[in-house]
């Protein structure tokens, strides 16, 4: 089995990852919303569009 983040062989201690670093990177992706299940629900699509529009209007 290889690490889903970097492809290296897994370490039993961090399975399915190879290291604490890759496990933390995966957790970070979950916490920031990088992992998401696509939705075809019109309400979800509308909400996502509103959030994207609001983010574009925000001054940097």
JSON list of N, CA and C in Angstrom, two decimals:
[
{"chain": "A", "resi": 1, "resn": "UNK", "atom": "N", "xyz": [0.85, -1.18, 0.00]},
{"chain": "A", "resi": 1, "resn": "UNK", "atom": "CA", "xyz": [0.00, 0.00, 0.00]},
{"chain": "A", "resi": 1, "resn": "UNK", "atom": "C", "xyz": [0.89, 1.23, 0.00]},
{"chain": "A", "resi": 2, "resn": "UNK", "atom": "N", "xyz": [0.50, 2.22, -0.79]},
{"chain": "A", "resi": 2, "resn": "UNK", "atom": "CA", "xyz": [1.29, 3.45, -0.85]},
{"chain": "A", "resi": 2, "resn": "UNK", "atom": "C", "xyz": [0.49, 4.61, -0.25]},
{"chain": "A", "resi": 3, "resn": "UNK", "atom": "N", "xyz": [1.22, 5.60, 0.22]},
{"chain": "A", "resi": 3, "resn": "UNK", "atom": "CA", "xyz": [0.64, 6.79, 0.83]},
{"chain": "A", "resi": 3, "resn": "UNK", "atom": "C", "xyz": [-0.21, 7.54, -0.19]},
{"chain": "A", "resi": 4, "resn": "UNK", "atom": "N", "xyz": [-1.46, 7.89, 0.15]},
{"chain": "A", "resi": 4, "resn": "UNK", "atom": "CA", "xyz": [-2.31, 8.60, -0.81]},
{"chain": "A", "resi": 4, "resn": "UNK", "atom": "C", "xyz": [-1.86, 10.04, -1.06]},
{"chain": "A", "resi": 5, "resn": "UNK", "atom": "N", "xyz": [-0.98, 10.57, -0.24]},
{"chain": "A", "resi": 5, "resn": "UNK", "atom": "CA", "xyz": [-0.51, 11.95, -0.41]},
{"chain": "A", "resi": 5, "resn": "UNK", "atom": "C", "xyz": [0.73, 12.01, -1.30]},
{"chain": "A", "resi": 6, "resn": "UNK", "atom": "N", "xyz": [1.74, 11.18, -1.00]},
{"chain": "A", "resi": 6, "resn": "UNK", "atom": "CA", "xyz": [3.00, 11.29, -1.74]},
{"chain": "A", "resi": 6, "resn": "UNK", "atom": "C", "xyz": [3.39, 10.03, -2.52]},
{"chain": "A", "resi": 7, "resn": "UNK", "atom": "N", "xyz": [2.71, 8.91, -2.27]},
{"chain": "A", "resi": 7, "resn": "UNK", "atom": "CA", "xyz": [3.00, 7.69, -3.00]},
{"chain": "A", "resi": 7, "resn": "UNK", "atom": "C", "xyz": [4.08, 6.80, -2.40]},
{"chain": "A", "resi": 8, "resn": "UNK", "atom": "N", "xyz": [4.70, 7.24, -1.33]},
{"chain": "A", "resi": 8, "resn": "UNK", "atom": "CA", "xyz": [5.72, 6.43, -0.66]},
{"chain": "A", "resi": 8, "resn": "UNK", "atom": "C", "xyz": [5.06, 5.24, 0.05]},
{"chain": "A", "resi": 9, "resn": "UNK", "atom": "N", "xyz": [5.84, 4.20, 0.37]},
{"chain": "A", "resi": 9, "resn": "UNK", "atom": "CA", "xyz": [5.27, 3.07, 1.14]},
{"chain": "A", "resi": 9, "resn": "UNK", "atom": "C", "xyz": [4.75, 3.55, 2.49]},
{"chain": "A", "resi": 10, "resn": "UNK", "atom": "N", "xyz": [3.67, 2.95, 2.96]},
{"chain": "A", "resi": 10, "resn": "UNK", "atom": "CA", "xyz": [3.08, 3.39, 4.23]},
{"chain": "A", "resi": 10, "resn": "UNK", "atom": "C", "xyz": [3.89, 2.92, 5.42]},
{"chain": "A", "resi": 11, "resn": "UNK", "atom": "N", "xyz": [3.73, 3.63, 6.51]},
{"chain": "A", "resi": 11, "resn": "UNK", "atom": "CA", "xyz": [4.32, 3.27, 7.79]},
{"chain": "A", "resi": 11, "resn": "UNK", "atom": "C", "xyz": [3.18, 2.77, 8.67]},
{"chain": "A", "resi": 12, "resn": "UNK", "atom": "N", "xyz": [3.38, 1.64, 9.29]},
{"chain": "A", "resi": 12, "resn": "UNK", "atom": "CA", "xyz": [2.32, 1.04, 10.12]},
{"chain": "A", "resi": 12, "resn": "UNK", "atom": "C", "xyz": [1.77, 2.03, 11.15]},
{"chain": "A", "resi": 13, "resn": "UNK", "atom": "N", "xyz": [2.64, 2.84, 11.70]},
{"chain": "A", "resi": 13, "resn": "UNK", "atom": "CA", "xyz": [2.24, 3.80, 12.74]},
{"chain": "A", "resi": 13, "resn": "UNK", "atom": "C", "xyz": [1.28, 4.86, 12.20]},
{"chain": "A", "resi": 14, "resn": "UNK", "atom": "N", "xyz": [1.42, 5.23, 10.92]},
{"chain": "A", "resi": 14, "resn": "UNK", "atom": "CA", "xyz": [0.62, 6.32, 10.35]},
{"chain": "A", "resi": 14, "resn": "UNK", "atom": "C", "xyz": [-0.34, 5.85, 9.25]},
{"chain": "A", "resi": 15, "resn": "UNK", "atom": "N", "xyz": [-0.50, 4.56, 9.10]},
{"chain": "A", "resi": 15, "resn": "UNK", "atom": "CA", "xyz": [-1.31, 3.99, 8.02]},
{"chain": "A", "resi": 15, "resn": "UNK", "atom": "C", "xyz": [-2.63, 4.69, 7.88]},
{"chain": "A", "resi": 16, "resn": "UNK", "atom": "N", "xyz": [-3.05, 5.07, 6.74]},
{"chain": "A", "resi": 16, "resn": "UNK", "atom": "CA", "xyz": [-2.56, 4.71, 5.41]},
{"chain": "A", "resi": 16, "resn": "UNK", "atom": "C", "xyz": [-1.49, 5.65, 4.87]},
{"chain": "A", "resi": 17, "resn": "UNK", "atom": "N", "xyz": [-0.90, 6.47, 5.73]},
{"chain": "A", "resi": 17, "resn": "UNK", "atom": "CA", "xyz": [0.11, 7.43, 5.30]},
{"chain": "A", "resi": 17, "resn": "UNK", "atom": "C", "xyz": [1.51, 6.91, 5.58]},
{"chain": "A", "resi": 18, "resn": "UNK", "atom": "N", "xyz": [2.50, 7.61, 5.04]},
{"chain": "A", "resi": 18, "resn": "UNK", "atom": "CA", "xyz": [3.89, 7.19, 5.24]},
{"chain": "A", "resi": 18, "resn": "UNK", "atom": "C", "xyz": [4.53, 7.89, 6.43]},
{"chain": "A", "resi": 19, "resn": "UNK", "atom": "N", "xyz": [3.95, 9.00, 6.84]},
{"chain": "A", "resi": 19, "resn": "UNK", "atom": "CA", "xyz": [4.56, 9.79, 7.91]},
{"chain": "A", "resi": 19, "resn": "UNK", "atom": "C", "xyz": [3.52, 10.69, 8.57]},
{"chain": "A", "resi": 20, "resn": "UNK", "atom": "N", "xyz": [3.93, 11.27, 9.66]},
{"chain": "A", "resi": 20, "resn": "UNK", "atom": "CA", "xyz": [3.07, 12.24, 10.36]},
{"chain": "A", "resi": 20, "resn": "UNK", "atom": "C", "xyz": [2.81, 13.45, 9.46]},
{"chain": "A", "resi": 21, "resn": "UNK", "atom": "N", "xyz": [3.82, 13.83, 8.71]},
{"chain": "A", "resi": 21, "resn": "UNK", "atom": "CA", "xyz": [3.68, 14.99, 7.81]},
{"chain": "A", "resi": 21, "resn": "UNK", "atom": "C", "xyz": [2.56, 14.78, 6.80]},
{"chain": "A", "resi": 22, "resn": "UNK", "atom": "N", "xyz": [2.53, 13.62, 6.15]},
{"chain": "A", "resi": 22, "resn": "UNK", "atom": "CA", "xyz": [1.48, 13.36, 5.17]},
{"chain": "A", "resi": 22, "resn": "UNK", "atom": "C", "xyz": [0.12, 13.23, 5.85]},
{"chain": "A", "resi": 23, "resn": "UNK", "atom": "N", "xyz": [0.08, 12.65, 7.03]},
{"chain": "A", "resi": 23, "resn": "UNK", "atom": "CA", "xyz": [-1.18, 12.56, 7.77]},
{"chain": "A", "resi": 23, "resn": "UNK", "atom": "C", "xyz": [-1.69, 13.96, 8.10]},
{"chain": "A", "resi": 24, "resn": "UNK", "atom": "N", "xyz": [-0.79, 14.85, 8.50]},
{"chain": "A", "resi": 24, "resn": "UNK", "atom": "CA", "xyz": [-1.18, 16.23, 8.82]},
{"chain": "A", "resi": 24, "resn": "UNK", "atom": "C", "xyz": [-1.61, 16.99, 7.56]},
{"chain": "A", "resi": 25, "resn": "UNK", "atom": "N", "xyz": [-0.96, 16.74, 6.45]},
{"chain": "A", "resi": 25, "resn": "UNK", "atom": "CA", "xyz": [-1.37, 17.39, 5.19]},
{"chain": "A", "resi": 25, "resn": "UNK", "atom": "C", "xyz": [-2.79, 16.97, 4.83]},
{"chain": "A", "resi": 26, "resn": "UNK", "atom": "N", "xyz": [-3.09, 15.68, 5.00]},
{"chain": "A", "resi": 26, "resn": "UNK", "atom": "CA", "xyz": [-4.44, 15.19, 4.70]},
{"chain": "A", "resi": 26, "resn": "UNK", "atom": "C", "xyz": [-5.46, 15.84, 5.63]},
{"chain": "A", "resi": 27, "resn": "UNK", "atom": "N", "xyz": [-5.14, 15.91, 6.90]},
{"chain": "A", "resi": 27, "resn": "UNK", "atom": "CA", "xyz": [-6.05, 16.55, 7.86]},
{"chain": "A", "resi": 27, "resn": "UNK", "atom": "C", "xyz": [-6.27, 18.02, 7.48]},
{"chain": "A", "resi": 28, "resn": "UNK", "atom": "N", "xyz": [-5.21, 18.70, 7.09]},
{"chain": "A", "resi": 28, "resn": "UNK", "atom": "CA", "xyz": [-5.34, 20.09, 6.67]},
{"chain": "A", "resi": 28, "resn": "UNK", "atom": "C", "xyz": [-6.27, 20.25, 5.49]},
{"chain": "A", "resi": 29, "resn": "UNK", "atom": "N", "xyz": [-6.21, 19.31, 4.56]},
{"chain": "A", "resi": 29, "resn": "UNK", "atom": "CA", "xyz": [-7.11, 19.36, 3.40]},
{"chain": "A", "resi": 29, "resn": "UNK", "atom": "C", "xyz": [-8.56, 19.20, 3.83]},
{"chain": "A", "resi": 30, "resn": "UNK", "atom": "N", "xyz": [-8.82, 18.32, 4.78]},
{"chain": "A", "resi": 30, "resn": "UNK", "atom": "CA", "xyz": [-10.19, 18.16, 5.29]},
{"chain": "A", "resi": 30, "resn": "UNK", "atom": "C", "xyz": [-10.64, 19.43, 5.99]},
{"chain": "A", "resi": 31, "resn": "UNK", "atom": "N", "xyz": [-9.78, 20.00, 6.82]},
{"chain": "A", "resi": 31, "resn": "UNK", "atom": "CA", "xyz": [-10.16, 21.18, 7.60]},
{"chain": "A", "resi": 31, "resn": "UNK", "atom": "C", "xyz": [-10.38, 22.43, 6.75]},
{"chain": "A", "resi": 32, "resn": "UNK", "atom": "N", "xyz": [-9.67, 22.53, 5.64]},
{"chain": "A", "resi": 32, "resn": "UNK", "atom": "CA", "xyz": [-9.85, 23.70, 4.78]},
{"chain": "A", "resi": 32, "resn": "UNK", "atom": "C", "xyz": [-10.92, 23.51, 3.72]},
{"chain": "A", "resi": 33, "resn": "UNK", "atom": "N", "xyz": [-11.49, 22.32, 3.67]},
{"chain": "A", "resi": 33, "resn": "UNK", "atom": "CA", "xyz": [-12.54, 22.06, 2.70]},
{"chain": "A", "resi": 33, "resn": "UNK", "atom": "C", "xyz": [-12.03, 21.68, 1.32]},
{"chain": "A", "resi": 34, "resn": "UNK", "atom": "N", "xyz": [-10.76, 21.33, 1.22]},
{"chain": "A", "resi": 34, "resn": "UNK", "atom": "CA", "xyz": [-10.22, 20.93, -0.08]},
{"chain": "A", "resi": 34, "resn": "UNK", "atom": "C", "xyz": [-10.86, 19.64, -0.58]},
{"chain": "A", "resi": 35, "resn": "UNK", "atom": "N", "xyz": [-11.25, 18.79, 0.35]},
{"chain": "A", "resi": 35, "resn": "UNK", "atom": "CA", "xyz": [-11.95, 17.57, -0.03]},
{"chain": "A", "resi": 35, "resn": "UNK", "atom": "C", "xyz": [-13.44, 17.85, 0.06]},
{"chain": "A", "resi": 36, "resn": "UNK", "atom": "N", "xyz": [-14.13, 17.58, -1.00]},
{"chain": "A", "resi": 36, "resn": "UNK", "atom": "CA", "xyz": [-15.58, 17.79, -1.01]},
{"chain": "A", "resi": 36, "resn": "UNK", "atom": "C", "xyz": [-16.23, 16.84, -1.99]},
{"chain": "A", "resi": 37, "resn": "UNK", "atom": "N", "xyz": [-17.44, 16.47, -1.70]},
{"chain": "A", "resi": 37, "resn": "UNK", "atom": "CA", "xyz": [-18.22, 15.63, -2.59]},
{"chain": "A", "resi": 37, "resn": "UNK", "atom": "C", "xyz": [-19.06, 16.56, -3.45]},
{"chain": "A", "resi": 38, "resn": "UNK", "atom": "N", "xyz": [-18.91, 16.48, -4.75]},
{"chain": "A", "resi": 38, "resn": "UNK", "atom": "CA", "xyz": [-19.69, 17.37, -5.63]},
{"chain": "A", "resi": 38, "resn": "UNK", "atom": "C", "xyz": [-21.18, 17.15, -5.46]},
{"chain": "A", "resi": 39, "resn": "UNK", "atom": "N", "xyz": [-21.92, 18.22, -5.52]},
{"chain": "A", "resi": 39, "resn": "UNK", "atom": "CA", "xyz": [-23.37, 18.15, -5.38]},
{"chain": "A", "resi": 39, "resn": "UNK", "atom": "C", "xyz": [-24.03, 18.69, -6.63]},
{"chain": "A", "resi": 40, "resn": "UNK", "atom": "N", "xyz": [-25.13, 18.09, -7.00]},
{"chain": "A", "resi": 40, "resn": "UNK", "atom": "CA", "xyz": [-25.92, 18.57, -8.13]},
{"chain": "A", "resi": 40, "resn": "UNK", "atom": "C", "xyz": [-27.20, 19.25, -7.64]},
{"chain": "A", "resi": 41, "resn": "UNK", "atom": "N", "xyz": [-27.33, 19.40, -6.32]},
{"chain": "A", "resi": 41, "resn": "UNK", "atom": "CA", "xyz": [-28.50, 20.03, -5.73]},
{"chain": "A", "resi": 41, "resn": "UNK", "atom": "C", "xyz": [-28.49, 21.52, -6.10]},
{"chain": "A", "resi": 42, "resn": "UNK", "atom": "N", "xyz": [-29.55, 22.03, -6.71]},
{"chain": "A", "resi": 42, "resn": "UNK", "atom": "CA", "xyz": [-29.58, 23.44, -7.13]},
{"chain": "A", "resi": 42, "resn": "UNK", "atom": "C", "xyz": [-29.32, 24.42, -5.98]},
{"chain": "A", "resi": 43, "resn": "UNK", "atom": "N", "xyz": [-29.78, 24.11, -4.79]},
{"chain": "A", "resi": 43, "resn": "UNK", "atom": "CA", "xyz": [-29.54, 25.01, -3.65]},
{"chain": "A", "resi": 43, "resn": "UNK", "atom": "C", "xyz": [-28.05, 25.07, -3.32]},
{"chain": "A", "resi": 44, "resn": "UNK", "atom": "N", "xyz": [-27.37, 23.92, -3.38]},
{"chain": "A", "resi": 44, "resn": "UNK", "atom": "CA", "xyz": [-25.93, 23.89, -3.10]},
{"chain": "A", "resi": 44, "resn": "UNK", "atom": "C", "xyz": [-25.17, 24.67, -4.16]},
{"chain": "A", "resi": 45, "resn": "UNK", "atom": "N", "xyz": [-25.57, 24.51, -5.41]},
{"chain": "A", "resi": 45, "resn": "UNK", "atom": "CA", "xyz": [-24.90, 25.22, -6.49]},
{"chain": "A", "resi": 45, "resn": "UNK", "atom": "C", "xyz": [-25.09, 26.73, -6.36]},
{"chain": "A", "resi": 46, "resn": "UNK", "atom": "N", "xyz": [-26.29, 27.14, -5.98]},
{"chain": "A", "resi": 46, "resn": "UNK", "atom": "CA", "xyz": [-26.56, 28.56, -5.81]},
{"chain": "A", "resi": 46, "resn": "UNK", "atom": "C", "xyz": [-25.74, 29.13, -4.66]},
{"chain": "A", "resi": 47, "resn": "UNK", "atom": "N", "xyz": [-25.67, 28.41, -3.56]},
{"chain": "A", "resi": 47, "resn": "UNK", "atom": "CA", "xyz": [-24.90, 28.86, -2.40]},
{"chain": "A", "resi": 47, "resn": "UNK", "atom": "C", "xyz": [-23.41, 28.97, -2.76]},
{"chain": "A", "resi": 48, "resn": "UNK", "atom": "N", "xyz": [-22.90, 27.99, -3.48]},
{"chain": "A", "resi": 48, "resn": "UNK", "atom": "CA", "xyz": [-21.49, 28.02, -3.88]},
{"chain": "A", "resi": 48, "resn": "UNK", "atom": "C", "xyz": [-21.21, 29.21, -4.78]},
{"chain": "A", "resi": 49, "resn": "UNK", "atom": "N", "xyz": [-22.12, 29.52, -5.68]},
{"chain": "A", "resi": 49, "resn": "UNK", "atom": "CA", "xyz": [-21.94, 30.67, -6.57]},
{"chain": "A", "resi": 49, "resn": "UNK", "atom": "C", "xyz": [-21.95, 31.97, -5.77]},
{"chain": "A", "resi": 50, "resn": "UNK", "atom": "N", "xyz": [-22.85, 32.08, -4.81]},
{"chain": "A", "resi": 50, "resn": "UNK", "atom": "CA", "xyz": [-22.91, 33.29, -3.97]},
{"chain": "A", "resi": 50, "resn": "UNK", "atom": "C", "xyz": [-21.62, 33.46, -3.19]},
{"chain": "A", "resi": 51, "resn": "UNK", "atom": "N", "xyz": [-21.07, 32.35, -2.65]},
{"chain": "A", "resi": 51, "resn": "UNK", "atom": "CA", "xyz": [-19.82, 32.43, -1.89]},
{"chain": "A", "resi": 51, "resn": "UNK", "atom": "C", "xyz": [-18.65, 32.82, -2.79]},
{"chain": "A", "resi": 52, "resn": "UNK", "atom": "N", "xyz": [-18.62, 32.29, -4.01]},
{"chain": "A", "resi": 52, "resn": "UNK", "atom": "CA", "xyz": [-17.56, 32.63, -4.95]},
{"chain": "A", "resi": 52, "resn": "UNK", "atom": "C", "xyz": [-17.66, 34.11, -5.34]},
{"chain": "A", "resi": 53, "resn": "UNK", "atom": "N", "xyz": [-18.87, 34.60, -5.58]},
{"chain": "A", "resi": 53, "resn": "UNK", "atom": "CA", "xyz": [-19.06, 36.01, -5.93]},
{"chain": "A", "resi": 53, "resn": "UNK", "atom": "C", "xyz": [-18.63, 36.92, -4.78]},
{"chain": "A", "resi": 54, "resn": "UNK", "atom": "N", "xyz": [-18.97, 36.55, -3.55]},
{"chain": "A", "resi": 54, "resn": "UNK", "atom": "CA", "xyz": [-18.60, 37.34, -2.38]},
{"chain": "A", "resi": 54, "resn": "UNK", "atom": "C", "xyz": [-17.07, 37.36, -2.21]},
{"chain": "A", "resi": 55, "resn": "UNK", "atom": "N", "xyz": [-16.43, 36.25, -2.47]},
{"chain": "A", "resi": 55, "resn": "UNK", "atom": "CA", "xyz": [-14.97, 36.17, -2.33]},
{"chain": "A", "resi": 55, "resn": "UNK", "atom": "C", "xyz": [-14.28, 37.06, -3.36]},
{"chain": "A", "resi": 56, "resn": "UNK", "atom": "N", "xyz": [-14.85, 37.15, -4.55]},
{"chain": "A", "resi": 56, "resn": "UNK", "atom": "CA", "xyz": [-14.26, 37.99, -5.59]},
{"chain": "A", "resi": 56, "resn": "UNK", "atom": "C", "xyz": [-14.42, 39.47, -5.27]},
{"chain": "A", "resi": 57, "resn": "UNK", "atom": "N", "xyz": [-15.50, 39.83, -4.60]},
{"chain": "A", "resi": 57, "resn": "UNK", "atom": "CA", "xyz": [-15.75, 41.23, -4.25]},
{"chain": "A", "resi": 57, "resn": "UNK", "atom": "C", "xyz": [-14.91, 41.69, -3.08]},
{"chain": "A", "resi": 58, "resn": "UNK", "atom": "N", "xyz": [-14.39, 40.76, -2.29]},
{"chain": "A", "resi": 58, "resn": "UNK", "atom": "CA", "xyz": [-13.61, 41.10, -1.11]},
{"chain": "A", "resi": 58, "resn": "UNK", "atom": "C", "xyz": [-12.30, 41.77, -1.51]},
{"chain": "A", "resi": 59, "resn": "UNK", "atom": "N", "xyz": [-11.97, 42.90, -0.89]},
{"chain": "A", "resi": 59, "resn": "UNK", "atom": "CA", "xyz": [-10.68, 43.55, -1.21]},
{"chain": "A", "resi": 59, "resn": "UNK", "atom": "C", "xyz": [-9.53, 42.72, -0.64]},
{"chain": "A", "resi": 60, "resn": "UNK", "atom": "N", "xyz": [-8.46, 42.65, -1.40]},
{"chain": "A", "resi": 60, "resn": "UNK", "atom": "CA", "xyz": [-7.29, 41.85, -0.97]},
{"chain": "A", "resi": 60, "resn": "UNK", "atom": "C", "xyz": [-6.31, 42.68, -0.26]}
]
